[in-house]
PDB file of C-alpha atoms in Angstrom:
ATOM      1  CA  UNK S   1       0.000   0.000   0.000  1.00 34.00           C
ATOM      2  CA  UNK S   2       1.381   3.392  -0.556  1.00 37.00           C
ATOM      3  CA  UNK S   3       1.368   5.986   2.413  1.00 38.00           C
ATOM      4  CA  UNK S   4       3.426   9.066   2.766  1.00 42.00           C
ATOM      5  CA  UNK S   5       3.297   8.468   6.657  1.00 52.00           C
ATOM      6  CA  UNK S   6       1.995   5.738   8.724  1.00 70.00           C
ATOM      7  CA  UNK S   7       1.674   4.778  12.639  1.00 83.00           C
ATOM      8  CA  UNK S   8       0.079   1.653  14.254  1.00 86.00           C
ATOM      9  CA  UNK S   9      -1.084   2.035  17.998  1.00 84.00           C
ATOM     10  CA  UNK S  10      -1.029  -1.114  19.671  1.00 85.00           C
ATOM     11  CA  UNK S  11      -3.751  -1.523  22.244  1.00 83.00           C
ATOM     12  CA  UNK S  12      -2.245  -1.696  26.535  1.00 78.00           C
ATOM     13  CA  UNK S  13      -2.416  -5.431  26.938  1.00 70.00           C
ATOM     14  CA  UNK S  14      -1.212  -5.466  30.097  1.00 74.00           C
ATOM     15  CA  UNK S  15      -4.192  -2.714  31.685  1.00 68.00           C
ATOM     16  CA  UNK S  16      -1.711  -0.232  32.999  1.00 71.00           C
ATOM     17  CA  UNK S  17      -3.053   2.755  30.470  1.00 79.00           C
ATOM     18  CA  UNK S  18      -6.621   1.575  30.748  1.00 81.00           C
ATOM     19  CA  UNK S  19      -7.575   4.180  33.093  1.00 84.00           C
ATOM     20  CA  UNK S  20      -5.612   7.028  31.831  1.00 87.00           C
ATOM     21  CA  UNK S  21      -7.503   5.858  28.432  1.00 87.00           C
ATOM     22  CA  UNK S  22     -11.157   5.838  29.709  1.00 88.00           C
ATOM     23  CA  UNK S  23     -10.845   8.972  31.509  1.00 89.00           C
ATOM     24  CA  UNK S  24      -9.540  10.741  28.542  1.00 89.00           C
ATOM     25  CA  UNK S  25     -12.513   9.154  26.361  1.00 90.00           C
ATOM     26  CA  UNK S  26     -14.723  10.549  29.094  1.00 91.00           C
ATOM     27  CA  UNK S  27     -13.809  13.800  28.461  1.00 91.00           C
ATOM     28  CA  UNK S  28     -13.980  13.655  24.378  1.00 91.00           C
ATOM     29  CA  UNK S  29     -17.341  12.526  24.113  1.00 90.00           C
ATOM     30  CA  UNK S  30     -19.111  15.206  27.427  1.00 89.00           C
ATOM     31  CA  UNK S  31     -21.039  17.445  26.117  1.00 86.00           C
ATOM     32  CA  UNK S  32     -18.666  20.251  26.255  1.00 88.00           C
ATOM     33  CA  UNK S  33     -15.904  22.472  24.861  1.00 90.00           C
ATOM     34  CA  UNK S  34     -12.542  20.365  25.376  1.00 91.00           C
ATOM     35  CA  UNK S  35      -9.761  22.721  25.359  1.00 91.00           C
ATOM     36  CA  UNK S  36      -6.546  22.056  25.231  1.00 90.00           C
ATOM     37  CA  UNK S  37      -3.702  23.763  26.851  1.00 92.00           C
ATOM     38  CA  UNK S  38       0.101  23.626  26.598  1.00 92.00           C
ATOM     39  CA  UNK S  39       2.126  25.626  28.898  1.00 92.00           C
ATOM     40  CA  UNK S  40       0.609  29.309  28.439  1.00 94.00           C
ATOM     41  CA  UNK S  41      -1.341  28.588  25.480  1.00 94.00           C
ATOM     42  CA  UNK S  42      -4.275  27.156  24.954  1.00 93.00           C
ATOM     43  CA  UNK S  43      -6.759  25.928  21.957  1.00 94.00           C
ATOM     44  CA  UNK S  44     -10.410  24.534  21.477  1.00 93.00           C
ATOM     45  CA  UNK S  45     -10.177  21.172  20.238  1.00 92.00           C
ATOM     46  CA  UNK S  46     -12.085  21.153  16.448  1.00 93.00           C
ATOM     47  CA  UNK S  47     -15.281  18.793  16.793  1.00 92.00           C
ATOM     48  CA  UNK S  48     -13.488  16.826  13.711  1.00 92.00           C
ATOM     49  CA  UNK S  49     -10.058  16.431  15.596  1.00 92.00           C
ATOM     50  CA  UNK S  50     -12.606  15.519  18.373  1.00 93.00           C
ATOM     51  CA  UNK S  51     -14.211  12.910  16.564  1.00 93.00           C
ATOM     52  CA  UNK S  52     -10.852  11.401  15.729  1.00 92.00           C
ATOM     53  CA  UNK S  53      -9.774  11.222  18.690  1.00 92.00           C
ATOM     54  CA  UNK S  54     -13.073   9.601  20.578  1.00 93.00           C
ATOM     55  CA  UNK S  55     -12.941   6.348  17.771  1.00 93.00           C
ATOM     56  CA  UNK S  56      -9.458   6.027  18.245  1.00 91.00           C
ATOM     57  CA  UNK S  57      -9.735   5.993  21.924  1.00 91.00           C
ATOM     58  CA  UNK S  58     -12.726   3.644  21.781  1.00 92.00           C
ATOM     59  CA  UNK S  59     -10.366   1.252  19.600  1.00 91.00           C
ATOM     60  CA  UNK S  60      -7.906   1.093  21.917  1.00 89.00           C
ATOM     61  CA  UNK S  61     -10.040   0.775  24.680  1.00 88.00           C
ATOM     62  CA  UNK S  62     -11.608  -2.360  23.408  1.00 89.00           C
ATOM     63  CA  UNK S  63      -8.055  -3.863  22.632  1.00 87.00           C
ATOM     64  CA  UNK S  64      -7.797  -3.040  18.651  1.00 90.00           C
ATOM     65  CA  UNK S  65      -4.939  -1.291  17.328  1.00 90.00           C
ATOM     66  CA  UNK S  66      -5.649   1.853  15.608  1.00 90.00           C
ATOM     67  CA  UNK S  67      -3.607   2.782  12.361  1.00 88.00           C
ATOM     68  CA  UNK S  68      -3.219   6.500  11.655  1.00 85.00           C
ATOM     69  CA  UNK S  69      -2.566   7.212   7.795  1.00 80.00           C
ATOM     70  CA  UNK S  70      -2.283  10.553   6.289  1.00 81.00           C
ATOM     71  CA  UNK S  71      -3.085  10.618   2.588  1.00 79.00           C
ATOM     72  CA  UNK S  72      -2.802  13.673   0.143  1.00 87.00           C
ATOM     73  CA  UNK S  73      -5.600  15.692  -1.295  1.00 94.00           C
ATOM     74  CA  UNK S  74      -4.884  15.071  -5.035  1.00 96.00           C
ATOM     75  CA  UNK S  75      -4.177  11.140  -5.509  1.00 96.00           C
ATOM     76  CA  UNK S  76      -2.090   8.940  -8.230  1.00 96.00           C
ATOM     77  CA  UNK S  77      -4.417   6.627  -9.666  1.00 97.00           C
ATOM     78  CA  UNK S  78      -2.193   3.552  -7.842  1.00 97.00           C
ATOM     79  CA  UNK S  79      -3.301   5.757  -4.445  1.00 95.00           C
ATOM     80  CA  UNK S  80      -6.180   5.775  -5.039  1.00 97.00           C
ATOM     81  CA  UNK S  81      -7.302   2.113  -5.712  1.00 97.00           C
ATOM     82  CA  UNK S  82      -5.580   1.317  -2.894  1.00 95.00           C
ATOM     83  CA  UNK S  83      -7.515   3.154  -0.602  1.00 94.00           C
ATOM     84  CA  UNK S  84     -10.557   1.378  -2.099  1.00 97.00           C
ATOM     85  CA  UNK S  85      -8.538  -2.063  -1.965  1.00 96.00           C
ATOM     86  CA  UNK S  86      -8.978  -2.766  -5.886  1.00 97.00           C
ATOM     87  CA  UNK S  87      -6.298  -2.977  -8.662  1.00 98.00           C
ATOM     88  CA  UNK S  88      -5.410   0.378 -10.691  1.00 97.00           C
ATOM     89  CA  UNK S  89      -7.104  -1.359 -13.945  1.00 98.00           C
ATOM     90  CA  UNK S  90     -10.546  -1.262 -12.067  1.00 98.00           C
ATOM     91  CA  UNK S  91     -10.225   2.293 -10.552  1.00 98.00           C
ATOM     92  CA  UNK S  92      -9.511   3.484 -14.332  1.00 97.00           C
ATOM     93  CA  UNK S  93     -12.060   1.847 -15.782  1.00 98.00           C
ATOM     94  CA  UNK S  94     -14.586   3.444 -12.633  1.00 98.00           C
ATOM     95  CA  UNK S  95     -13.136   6.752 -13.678  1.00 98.00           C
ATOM     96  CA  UNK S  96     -13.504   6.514 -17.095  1.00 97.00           C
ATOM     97  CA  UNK S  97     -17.211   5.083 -16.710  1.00 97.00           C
ATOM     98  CA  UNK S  98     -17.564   8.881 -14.502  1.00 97.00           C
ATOM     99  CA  UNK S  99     -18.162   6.627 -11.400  1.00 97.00           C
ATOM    100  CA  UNK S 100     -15.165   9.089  -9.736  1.00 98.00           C
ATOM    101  CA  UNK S 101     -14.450  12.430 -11.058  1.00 97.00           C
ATOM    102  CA  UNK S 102     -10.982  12.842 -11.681  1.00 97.00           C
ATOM    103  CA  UNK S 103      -9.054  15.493 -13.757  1.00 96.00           C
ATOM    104  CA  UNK S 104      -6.095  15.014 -15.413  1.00 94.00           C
ATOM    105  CA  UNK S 105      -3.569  18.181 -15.210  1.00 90.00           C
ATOM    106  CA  UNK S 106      -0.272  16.476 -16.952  1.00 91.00           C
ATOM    107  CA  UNK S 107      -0.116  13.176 -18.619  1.00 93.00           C
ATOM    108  CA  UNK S 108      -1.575  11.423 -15.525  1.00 95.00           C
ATOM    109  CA  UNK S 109      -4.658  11.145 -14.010  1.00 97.00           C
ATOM    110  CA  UNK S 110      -5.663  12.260 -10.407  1.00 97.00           C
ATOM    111  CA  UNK S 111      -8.317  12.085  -8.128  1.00 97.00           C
ATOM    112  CA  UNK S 112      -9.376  13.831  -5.408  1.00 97.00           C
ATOM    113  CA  UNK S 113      -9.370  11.936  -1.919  1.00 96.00           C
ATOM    114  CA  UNK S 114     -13.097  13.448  -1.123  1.00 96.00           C
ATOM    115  CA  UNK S 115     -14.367  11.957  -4.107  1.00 97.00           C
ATOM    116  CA  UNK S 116     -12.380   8.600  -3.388  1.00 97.00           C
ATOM    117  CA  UNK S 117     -13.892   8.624  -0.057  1.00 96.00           C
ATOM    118  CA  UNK S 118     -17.768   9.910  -1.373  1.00 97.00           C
ATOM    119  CA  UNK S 119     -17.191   6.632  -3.306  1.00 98.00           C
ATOM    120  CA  UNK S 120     -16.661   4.291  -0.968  1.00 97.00           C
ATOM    121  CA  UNK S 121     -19.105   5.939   0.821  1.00 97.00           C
ATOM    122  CA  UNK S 122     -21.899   5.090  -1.685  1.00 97.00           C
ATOM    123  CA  UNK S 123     -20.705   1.648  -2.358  1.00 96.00           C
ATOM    124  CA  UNK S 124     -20.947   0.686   1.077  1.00 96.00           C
ATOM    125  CA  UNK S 125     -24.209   2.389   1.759  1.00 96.00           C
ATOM    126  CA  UNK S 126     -25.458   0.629  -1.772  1.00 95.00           C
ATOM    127  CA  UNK S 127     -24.025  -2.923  -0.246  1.00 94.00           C
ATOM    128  CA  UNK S 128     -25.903  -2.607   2.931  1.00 94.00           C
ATOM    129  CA  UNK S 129     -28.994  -1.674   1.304  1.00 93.00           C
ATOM    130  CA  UNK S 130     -29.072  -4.662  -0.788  1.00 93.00           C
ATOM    131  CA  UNK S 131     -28.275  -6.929   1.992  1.00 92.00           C
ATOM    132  CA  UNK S 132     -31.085  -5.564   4.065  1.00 91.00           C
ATOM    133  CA  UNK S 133     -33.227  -5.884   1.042  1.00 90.00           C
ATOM    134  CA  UNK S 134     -32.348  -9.481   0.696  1.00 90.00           C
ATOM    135  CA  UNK S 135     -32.897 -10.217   4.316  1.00 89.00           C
ATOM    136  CA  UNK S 136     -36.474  -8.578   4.373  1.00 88.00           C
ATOM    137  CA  UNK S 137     -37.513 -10.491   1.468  1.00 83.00           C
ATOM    138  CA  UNK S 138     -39.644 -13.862   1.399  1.00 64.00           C
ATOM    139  CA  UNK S 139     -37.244 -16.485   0.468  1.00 65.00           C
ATOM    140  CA  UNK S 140     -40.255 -18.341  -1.410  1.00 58.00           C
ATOM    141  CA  UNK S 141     -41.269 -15.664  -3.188  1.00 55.00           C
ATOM    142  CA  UNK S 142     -40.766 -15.610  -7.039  1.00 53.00           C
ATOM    143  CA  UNK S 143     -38.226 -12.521  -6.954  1.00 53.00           C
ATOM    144  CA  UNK S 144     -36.100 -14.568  -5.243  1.00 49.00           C
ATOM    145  CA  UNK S 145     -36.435 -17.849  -6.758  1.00 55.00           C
ATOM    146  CA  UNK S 146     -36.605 -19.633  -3.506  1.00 55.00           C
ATOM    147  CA  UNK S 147     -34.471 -21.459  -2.069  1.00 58.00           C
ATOM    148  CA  UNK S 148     -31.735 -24.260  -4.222  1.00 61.00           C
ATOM    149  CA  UNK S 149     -31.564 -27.695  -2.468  1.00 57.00           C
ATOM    150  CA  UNK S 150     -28.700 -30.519  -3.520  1.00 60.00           C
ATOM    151  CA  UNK S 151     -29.162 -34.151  -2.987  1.00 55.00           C
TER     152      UNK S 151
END
């Protein structure tokens, strides 16, 4: 995978941070302005940075190790796919069927993380609305075809 920067967290197995690690998660998800304050200076935490903060905290806290990635803006096409964990042949032929915008300012193509992201956004919304269709529906009904048995 390529990544400019990255850093695993492994989760405390031993306990000893636990504490330190619910009483920080306490204060990121009250219902008030965290602020926070180095020395003489001080700064309201952003409700994004916030957010961040509170799921990486709750992954540690349930003993999962929490990745931190940062990614450009303006992706390669190799980037790109594997953000989405497909091969650069399928993210070019998504791009050039306009399922992701891209633009193309040299010789290369590139595409913009947010779009990326509203992708695999939508395909994941579209894959769990297909599998709660298919759950809700009667599995002897003919839009299903029933059930297939083997002898």
């Amino acid at each position: 995978m390529t990544t400019l920067l990255e850093h695993t967290v492994l989760p405390d197995t031993d306990g000893g941070d636990a504490q330190q690690l619910d009483a920080l998660l306490a204060v990121l998800t009250a219902d008030r302005t965290v602020v926070v304050r180095a020395g003489e200076s001080s700064v309201e935490l952003p409700d994004e940075l916030r957010q961040i903060l509170q799921t990486v905290l709750t992954n540690l806290t349930q003993g999962t190790a929490v990745t931190v990635e940062p990614h450009r803006t303006l992706l390669t096409t190799q980037e790109a796919a594997d953000i989405l964990g497909i091969t650069r042949p399928t993210l070019v032929r998504l791009l050039t069927d306009n399922e992701i915008p891209y633009t193309t300012p040299g010789r290369h193509r590139r595409v913009h993380l947010a779009d990326v992201l509203a992708y695999q956004q939508r395909m994941r919304t579209q894959r769990a609305d297909a599998l709660t269709e298919l759950a809700a529906s009667d599995p002897g009904s003919s839009d299903t075809g029933g059930f297939i048995t083997t002898r």
